[in-house]
Coordinates of C-alpha atoms and ligand atoms in Angstrom, one line a residue:
X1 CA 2.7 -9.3 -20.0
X2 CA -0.5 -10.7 -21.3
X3 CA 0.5 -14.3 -19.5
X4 CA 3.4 -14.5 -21.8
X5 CA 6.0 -14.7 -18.5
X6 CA 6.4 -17.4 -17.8
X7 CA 6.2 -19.4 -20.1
X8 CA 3.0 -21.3 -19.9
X9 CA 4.2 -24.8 -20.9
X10 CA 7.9 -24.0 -19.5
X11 CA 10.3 -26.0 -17.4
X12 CA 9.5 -23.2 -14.4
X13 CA 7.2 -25.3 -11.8
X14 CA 4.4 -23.0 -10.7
X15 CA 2.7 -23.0 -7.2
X16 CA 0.1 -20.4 -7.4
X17 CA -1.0 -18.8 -3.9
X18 CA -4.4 -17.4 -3.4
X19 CA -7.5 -16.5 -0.8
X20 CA -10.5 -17.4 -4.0
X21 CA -10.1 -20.9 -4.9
X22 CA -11.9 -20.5 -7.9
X23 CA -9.1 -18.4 -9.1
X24 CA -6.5 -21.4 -8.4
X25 CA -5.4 -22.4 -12.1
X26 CA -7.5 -20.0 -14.5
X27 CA -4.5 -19.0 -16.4
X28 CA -2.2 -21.5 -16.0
X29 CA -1.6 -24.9 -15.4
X30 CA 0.1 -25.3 -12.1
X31 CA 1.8 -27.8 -9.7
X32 CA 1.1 -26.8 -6.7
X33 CA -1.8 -24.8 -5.8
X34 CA -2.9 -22.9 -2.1
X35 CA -5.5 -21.3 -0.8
X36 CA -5.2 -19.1 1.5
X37 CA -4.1 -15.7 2.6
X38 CA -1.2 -14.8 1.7
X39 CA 1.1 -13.2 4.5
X40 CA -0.2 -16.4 6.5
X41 CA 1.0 -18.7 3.5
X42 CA 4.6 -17.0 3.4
X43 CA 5.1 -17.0 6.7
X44 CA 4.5 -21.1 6.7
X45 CA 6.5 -21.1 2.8
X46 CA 9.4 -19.3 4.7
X47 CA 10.2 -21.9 7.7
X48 CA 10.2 -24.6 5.3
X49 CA 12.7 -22.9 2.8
X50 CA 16.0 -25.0 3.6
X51 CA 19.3 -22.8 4.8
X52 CA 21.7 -23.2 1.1
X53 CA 18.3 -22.3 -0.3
X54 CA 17.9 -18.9 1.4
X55 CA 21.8 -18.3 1.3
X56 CA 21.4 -18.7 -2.6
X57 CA 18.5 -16.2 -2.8
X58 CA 20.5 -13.9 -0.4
X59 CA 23.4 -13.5 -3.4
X60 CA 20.2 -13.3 -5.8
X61 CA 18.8 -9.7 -3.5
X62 CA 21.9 -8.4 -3.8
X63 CA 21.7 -8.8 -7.2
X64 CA 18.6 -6.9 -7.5
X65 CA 19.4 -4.3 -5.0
X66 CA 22.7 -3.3 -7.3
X67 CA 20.0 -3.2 -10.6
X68 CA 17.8 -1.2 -8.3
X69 CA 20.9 1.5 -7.3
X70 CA 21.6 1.7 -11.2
X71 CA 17.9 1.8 -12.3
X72 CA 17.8 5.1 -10.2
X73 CA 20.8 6.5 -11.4
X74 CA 19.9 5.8 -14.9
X75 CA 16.4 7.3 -14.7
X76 CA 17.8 10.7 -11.9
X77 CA 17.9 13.2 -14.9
X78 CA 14.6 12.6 -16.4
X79 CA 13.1 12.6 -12.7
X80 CA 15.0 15.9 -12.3
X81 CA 14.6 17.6 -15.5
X82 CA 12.8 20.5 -16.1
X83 CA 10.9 20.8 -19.3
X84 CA 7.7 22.2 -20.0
X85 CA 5.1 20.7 -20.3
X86 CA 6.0 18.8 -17.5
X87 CA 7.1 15.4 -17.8
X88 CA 5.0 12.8 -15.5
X89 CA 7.8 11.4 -13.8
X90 CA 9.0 14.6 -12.5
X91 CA 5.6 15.1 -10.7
X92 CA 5.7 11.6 -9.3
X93 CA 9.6 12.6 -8.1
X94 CA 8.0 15.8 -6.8
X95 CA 5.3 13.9 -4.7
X96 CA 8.1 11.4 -3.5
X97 CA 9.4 14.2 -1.7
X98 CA 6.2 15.3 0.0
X99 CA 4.3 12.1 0.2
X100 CA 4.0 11.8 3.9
X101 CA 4.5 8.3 5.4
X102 CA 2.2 6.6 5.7
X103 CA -0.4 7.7 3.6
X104 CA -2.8 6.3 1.0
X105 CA -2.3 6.8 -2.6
X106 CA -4.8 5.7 -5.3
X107 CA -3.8 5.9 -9.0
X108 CA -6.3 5.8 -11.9
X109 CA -5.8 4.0 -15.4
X110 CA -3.9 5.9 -18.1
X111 CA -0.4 8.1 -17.4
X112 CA -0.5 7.9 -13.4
X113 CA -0.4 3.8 -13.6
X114 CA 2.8 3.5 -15.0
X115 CA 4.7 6.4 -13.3
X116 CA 3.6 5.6 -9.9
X117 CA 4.1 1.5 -10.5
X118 CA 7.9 3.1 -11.8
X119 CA 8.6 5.8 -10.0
X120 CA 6.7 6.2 -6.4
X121 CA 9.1 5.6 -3.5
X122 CA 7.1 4.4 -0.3
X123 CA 9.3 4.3 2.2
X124 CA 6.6 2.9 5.2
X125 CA 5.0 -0.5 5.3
X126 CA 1.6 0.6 6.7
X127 CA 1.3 2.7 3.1
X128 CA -1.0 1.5 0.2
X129 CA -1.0 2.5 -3.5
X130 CA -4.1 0.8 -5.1
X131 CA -5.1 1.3 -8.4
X132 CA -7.7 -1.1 -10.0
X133 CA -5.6 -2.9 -12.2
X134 CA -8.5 -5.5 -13.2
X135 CA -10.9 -3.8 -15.5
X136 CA -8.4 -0.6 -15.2
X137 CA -11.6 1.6 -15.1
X138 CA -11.3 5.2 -15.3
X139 CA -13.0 7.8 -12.6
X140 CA -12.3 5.2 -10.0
X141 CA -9.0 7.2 -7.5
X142 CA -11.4 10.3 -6.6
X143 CA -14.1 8.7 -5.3
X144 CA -11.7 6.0 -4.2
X145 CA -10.2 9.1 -1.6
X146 CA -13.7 9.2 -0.2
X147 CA -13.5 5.3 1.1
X148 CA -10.2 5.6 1.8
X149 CA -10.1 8.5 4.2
X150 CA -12.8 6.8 6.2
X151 CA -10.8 3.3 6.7
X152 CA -8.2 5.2 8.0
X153 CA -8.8 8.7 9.0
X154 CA -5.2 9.8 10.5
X155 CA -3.6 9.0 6.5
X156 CA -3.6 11.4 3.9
X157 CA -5.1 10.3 1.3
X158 CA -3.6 10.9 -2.4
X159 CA -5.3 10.5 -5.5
X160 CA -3.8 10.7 -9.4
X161 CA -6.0 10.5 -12.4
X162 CA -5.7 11.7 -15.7
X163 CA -8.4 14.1 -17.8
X164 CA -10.0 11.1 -18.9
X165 CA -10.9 10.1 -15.3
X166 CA -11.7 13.3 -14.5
X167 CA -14.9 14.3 -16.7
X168 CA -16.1 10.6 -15.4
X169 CA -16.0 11.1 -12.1
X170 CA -15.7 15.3 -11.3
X171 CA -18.9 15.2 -9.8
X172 CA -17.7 13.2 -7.1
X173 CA -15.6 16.5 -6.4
X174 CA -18.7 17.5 -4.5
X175 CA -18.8 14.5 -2.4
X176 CA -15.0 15.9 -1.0
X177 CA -16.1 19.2 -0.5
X178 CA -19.1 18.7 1.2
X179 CA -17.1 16.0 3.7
X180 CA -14.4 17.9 3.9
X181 CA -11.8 15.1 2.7
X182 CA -8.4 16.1 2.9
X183 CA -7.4 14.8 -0.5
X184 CA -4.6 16.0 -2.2
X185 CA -5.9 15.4 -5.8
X186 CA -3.3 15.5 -8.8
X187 CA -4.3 15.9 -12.2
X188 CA -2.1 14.8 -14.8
X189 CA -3.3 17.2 -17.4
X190 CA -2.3 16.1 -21.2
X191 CA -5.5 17.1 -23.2
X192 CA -6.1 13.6 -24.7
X193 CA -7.1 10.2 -23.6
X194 CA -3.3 9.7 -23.8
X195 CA -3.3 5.8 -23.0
X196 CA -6.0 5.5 -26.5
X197 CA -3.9 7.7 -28.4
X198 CA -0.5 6.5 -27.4
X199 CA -2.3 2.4 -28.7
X200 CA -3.7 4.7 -31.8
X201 CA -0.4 5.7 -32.7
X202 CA 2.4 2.4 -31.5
X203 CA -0.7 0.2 -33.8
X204 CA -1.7 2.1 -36.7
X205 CA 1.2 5.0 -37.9
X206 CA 1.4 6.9 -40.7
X207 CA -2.3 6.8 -41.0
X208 CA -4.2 10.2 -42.1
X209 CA -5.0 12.2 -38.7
X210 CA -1.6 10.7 -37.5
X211 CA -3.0 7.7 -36.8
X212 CA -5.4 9.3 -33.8
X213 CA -8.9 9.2 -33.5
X214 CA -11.4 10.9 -31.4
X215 CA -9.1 11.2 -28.5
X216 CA -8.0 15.1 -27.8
X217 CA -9.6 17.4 -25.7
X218 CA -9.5 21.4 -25.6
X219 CA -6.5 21.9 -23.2
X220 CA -8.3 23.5 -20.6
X221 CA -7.5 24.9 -16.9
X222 CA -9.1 22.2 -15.0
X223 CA -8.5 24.1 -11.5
X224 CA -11.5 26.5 -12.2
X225 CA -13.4 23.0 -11.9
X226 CA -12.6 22.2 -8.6
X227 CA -12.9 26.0 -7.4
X228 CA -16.5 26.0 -8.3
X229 CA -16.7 23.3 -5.5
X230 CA -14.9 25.9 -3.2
X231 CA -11.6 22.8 -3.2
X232 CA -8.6 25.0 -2.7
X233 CA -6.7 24.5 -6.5
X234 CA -3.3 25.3 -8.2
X235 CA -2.9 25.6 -11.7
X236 CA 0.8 23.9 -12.2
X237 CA 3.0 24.7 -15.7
X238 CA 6.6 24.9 -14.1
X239 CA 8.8 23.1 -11.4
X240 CA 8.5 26.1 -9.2
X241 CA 4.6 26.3 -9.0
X242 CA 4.8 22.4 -8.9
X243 CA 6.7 22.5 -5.6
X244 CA 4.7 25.9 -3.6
X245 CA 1.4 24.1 -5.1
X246 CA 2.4 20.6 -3.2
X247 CA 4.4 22.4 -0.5
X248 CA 0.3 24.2 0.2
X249 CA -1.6 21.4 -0.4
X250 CA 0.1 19.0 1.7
X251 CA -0.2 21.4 4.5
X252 CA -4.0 21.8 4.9
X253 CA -6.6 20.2 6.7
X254 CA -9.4 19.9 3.2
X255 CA -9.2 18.8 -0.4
X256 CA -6.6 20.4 -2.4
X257 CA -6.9 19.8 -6.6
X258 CA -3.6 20.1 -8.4
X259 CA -4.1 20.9 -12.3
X260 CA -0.9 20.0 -13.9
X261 CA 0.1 20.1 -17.4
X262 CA 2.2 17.4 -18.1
X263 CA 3.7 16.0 -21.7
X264 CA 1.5 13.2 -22.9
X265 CA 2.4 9.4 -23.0
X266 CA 1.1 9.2 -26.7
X267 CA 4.7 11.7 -27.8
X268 CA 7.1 9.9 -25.2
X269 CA 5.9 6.0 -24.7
X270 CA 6.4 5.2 -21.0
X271 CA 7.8 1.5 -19.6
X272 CA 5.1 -0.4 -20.7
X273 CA 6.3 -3.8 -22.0
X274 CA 4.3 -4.5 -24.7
X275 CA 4.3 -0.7 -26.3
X276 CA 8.4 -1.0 -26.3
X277 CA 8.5 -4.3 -28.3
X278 CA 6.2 -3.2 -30.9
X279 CA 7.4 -0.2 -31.8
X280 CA 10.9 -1.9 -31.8
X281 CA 13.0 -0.3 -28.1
X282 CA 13.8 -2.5 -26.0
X283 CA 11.9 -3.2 -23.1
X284 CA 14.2 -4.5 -20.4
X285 CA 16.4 -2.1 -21.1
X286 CA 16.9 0.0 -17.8
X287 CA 15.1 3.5 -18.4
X288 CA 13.4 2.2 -21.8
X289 CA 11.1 5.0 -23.2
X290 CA 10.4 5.6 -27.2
X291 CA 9.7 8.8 -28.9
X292 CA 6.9 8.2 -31.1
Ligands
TPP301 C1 -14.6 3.6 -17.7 C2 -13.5 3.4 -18.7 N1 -13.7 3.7 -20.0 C3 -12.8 3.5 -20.9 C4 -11.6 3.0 -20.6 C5 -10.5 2.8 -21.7 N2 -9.3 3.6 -21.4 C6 -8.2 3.2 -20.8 S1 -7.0 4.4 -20.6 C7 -8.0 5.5 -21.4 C8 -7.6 6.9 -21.6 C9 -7.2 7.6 -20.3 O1 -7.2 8.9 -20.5 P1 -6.8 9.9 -19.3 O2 -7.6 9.6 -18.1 O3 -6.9 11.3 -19.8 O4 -5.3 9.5 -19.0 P2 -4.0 9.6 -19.9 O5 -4.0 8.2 -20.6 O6 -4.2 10.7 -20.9 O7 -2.9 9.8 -19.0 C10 -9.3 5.0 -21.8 C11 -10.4 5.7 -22.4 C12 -11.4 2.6 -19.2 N3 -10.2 2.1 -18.8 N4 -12.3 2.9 -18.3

C-alpha cells in the first residue's frame, strides 16, 4: 500500500524480520530488528509468545477464519459466473479445481497478479506461487517454468501471464518445446496492456481516446503461436472449452498453451487498493471491484 500501512510514525511497535541485513530498516523505522531466516526466527518468536498472549490471538483466527468463510461466499457467483469474455476470476476458480497438489505456479505482472494473490486456493504446503513482485517485470512466468520444472521435476509446473508478457518472452516457447517441459501455460488474453490502460483510465478520465494511450493490441488467437512450436494449444472463449481445454492439458506429459479470452481489468477494476480509493469504491470492502 505504497508503505502507507502502518503507519510510519504510529503507535504500532515494528520488529522487522529478515535474511539481508542491509534490508533491516530501509522503509521504516523500527524497534526491533533480526536477521535471519525466517521459519528459524518464528519458530524461536513462537516459544517465547506467553500463554494469554496466544489465547488472545486464538479468538483473533477465528475472527479471520469467519471473514475468510464470508469473503468466499460473497465473491462464489462472480467465481461461478458465466459471461463471455470470460472473467479472470472464473479461470483462476477453474484452475483451483485442477491445480494438482503440489505443484508450482508462477504468475506474471498485470491481470494474473491479483486474481491468483485473490483467488488461488493451494491446499498443500510443499506448493509455491511466485510471482516477482519487486520490479513486477513482465515475460518473467514462462521462462520461470523452465527453472522451475528442473528444481523439482515430479511438480507440475503452471505459468499465467498476460499478452503483454507474452510478445516479451514467446520465444522462450521454444525453450519448452525443445525440453519437453510439461507446463501448463495460461494466457489471459484481453488485447491491451490491461494493468497501463486500467492506470490510463482510474488517473486521467474523460480524456479524448478515453483516456488510453498506446495500449490495445489486435485481439488475436494467440494458440496458433504456440502450435508453430508444435506445444499442444486450446483456444478458450466459453466455460465448456475452459474446462475440456484444462481437463487435457493437465493430463499430459509436455507443454500445454491455453489461449483464453478473458474481460480486461481496465472495464472491471480488480482488488487493488489503491485503484478502489481513487476512483472512489471502497477498498476493504469484501468483494470490492469498480466498473470503470
Ligand atoms: C518488462 C516490463 N515492461 C513494462 C512493464 C510495465 N507494465 C506493468 S503491467 C503492464 C501491462 C501488462 O499487460 P499484459 O501482460 O497484457 O497483462 P494485463 O495487464 O493486460 O493483464 C506493463 C506494460 C513491466 N512491468 N515490465
Amino acid at each position: 500500500m505504497n508503505w502507507k500501512w502502518p503507519a510510519p510514525h504510529g503507535e504500532t511497535r515494528i520488529i522487522q524480520i529478515d535474511l539481508d541485513p542491509d534490508t533491516i530498516a530501509n522503509t521504516y523505522p523500527i524497534d526491533l530488528p533480526i536477521v535471519g531466516d525466517a521459519k528459524l526466527v518464528m519458530e524461536d518468536l513462537l516459544v517465547r509468545v506467553p500463554e494469554d498472549f496466544a489465547a488472545g490471538t486464538r479468538a483473533w483466527v477465528d475472527e479471520i477464519n469467519v471473514k475468510r468463510a464470508e469473503f468466499w461466499d460473497v465473491m462464489s457467483p462472480f467465481l461461478q459466473e458465466d459471461s463471455i469474455p470470460l472473467r479472470p476470476e472464473r479461470v483462476i476458480e477453474a484452475l483451483n479445481r485442477h491445480l494438482p497438489a503440489p505443484c508450482h505456479v508462477v504468475s506474471d505482472a498485470g491481470t494474473p497478479t491479483p486474481y491468483s494473490t485473490r483467488f488461488l486456493r493451494m491446499h498443500d504446503s510443499r506448493s509455491k506461487l511466485v510471482i516477482p513482485r519487486f520490479f513486477g517485470g513482465l515475460g518473467y512466468a514462462i521462462p520461470a517454468v523452465v527453472g522451475a520444472y528442473f528444481a523439482a521435476p515430479k511438480l507440475r509446473p503452471v505459468a499465467l501471464f498476460g499478452d503483454g508478457s507474452l510478445g516479451m518472452s514467446a520465444g522462450e516457447l521454444e525453450t519448452l518445446a525443445r525440453l519437453n517441459i510439461p507446463a501448463v501455460l495460461i494466457h489471459f488474453n484481453n488485447a491491451c496492456f490491461g494493468w497501463i490502460k486500467a492506470l490510463q483510465r482510474v488517473h486521467a478520465p474523460g480524456n479524448s481516446n478515453d483516456g488510453t494511450f498506446s495500449v490495445d493490441f489486435g485481439a488475436y488467437d494467440m494458440s496458433k503461436l504456440a502450435e508453430v512450436y508444435g506445444i499442444r494449444s486450446f483456444r478458450v472463449e466459453t466455460p465448456a472449452q475452459l474446462e475440456s481445454a484444462l481437463e487435457a492439458a493437465f493430463s499430459r506429459d509436455a507443454p500445454s498453451f491455453l489461449d483464453v479470452a478473458v474481460e480486461s481489468i481496465a472495464d472491471r477494476l480488480p482488488p487493488v487498493f489503491s485503484w478502489l480509493t481513487k476512483v472512489g469504491a471502497d477498498p476493504e470492502a469484501i468483494g470490492a471491484q469498480a466498473q470503470i
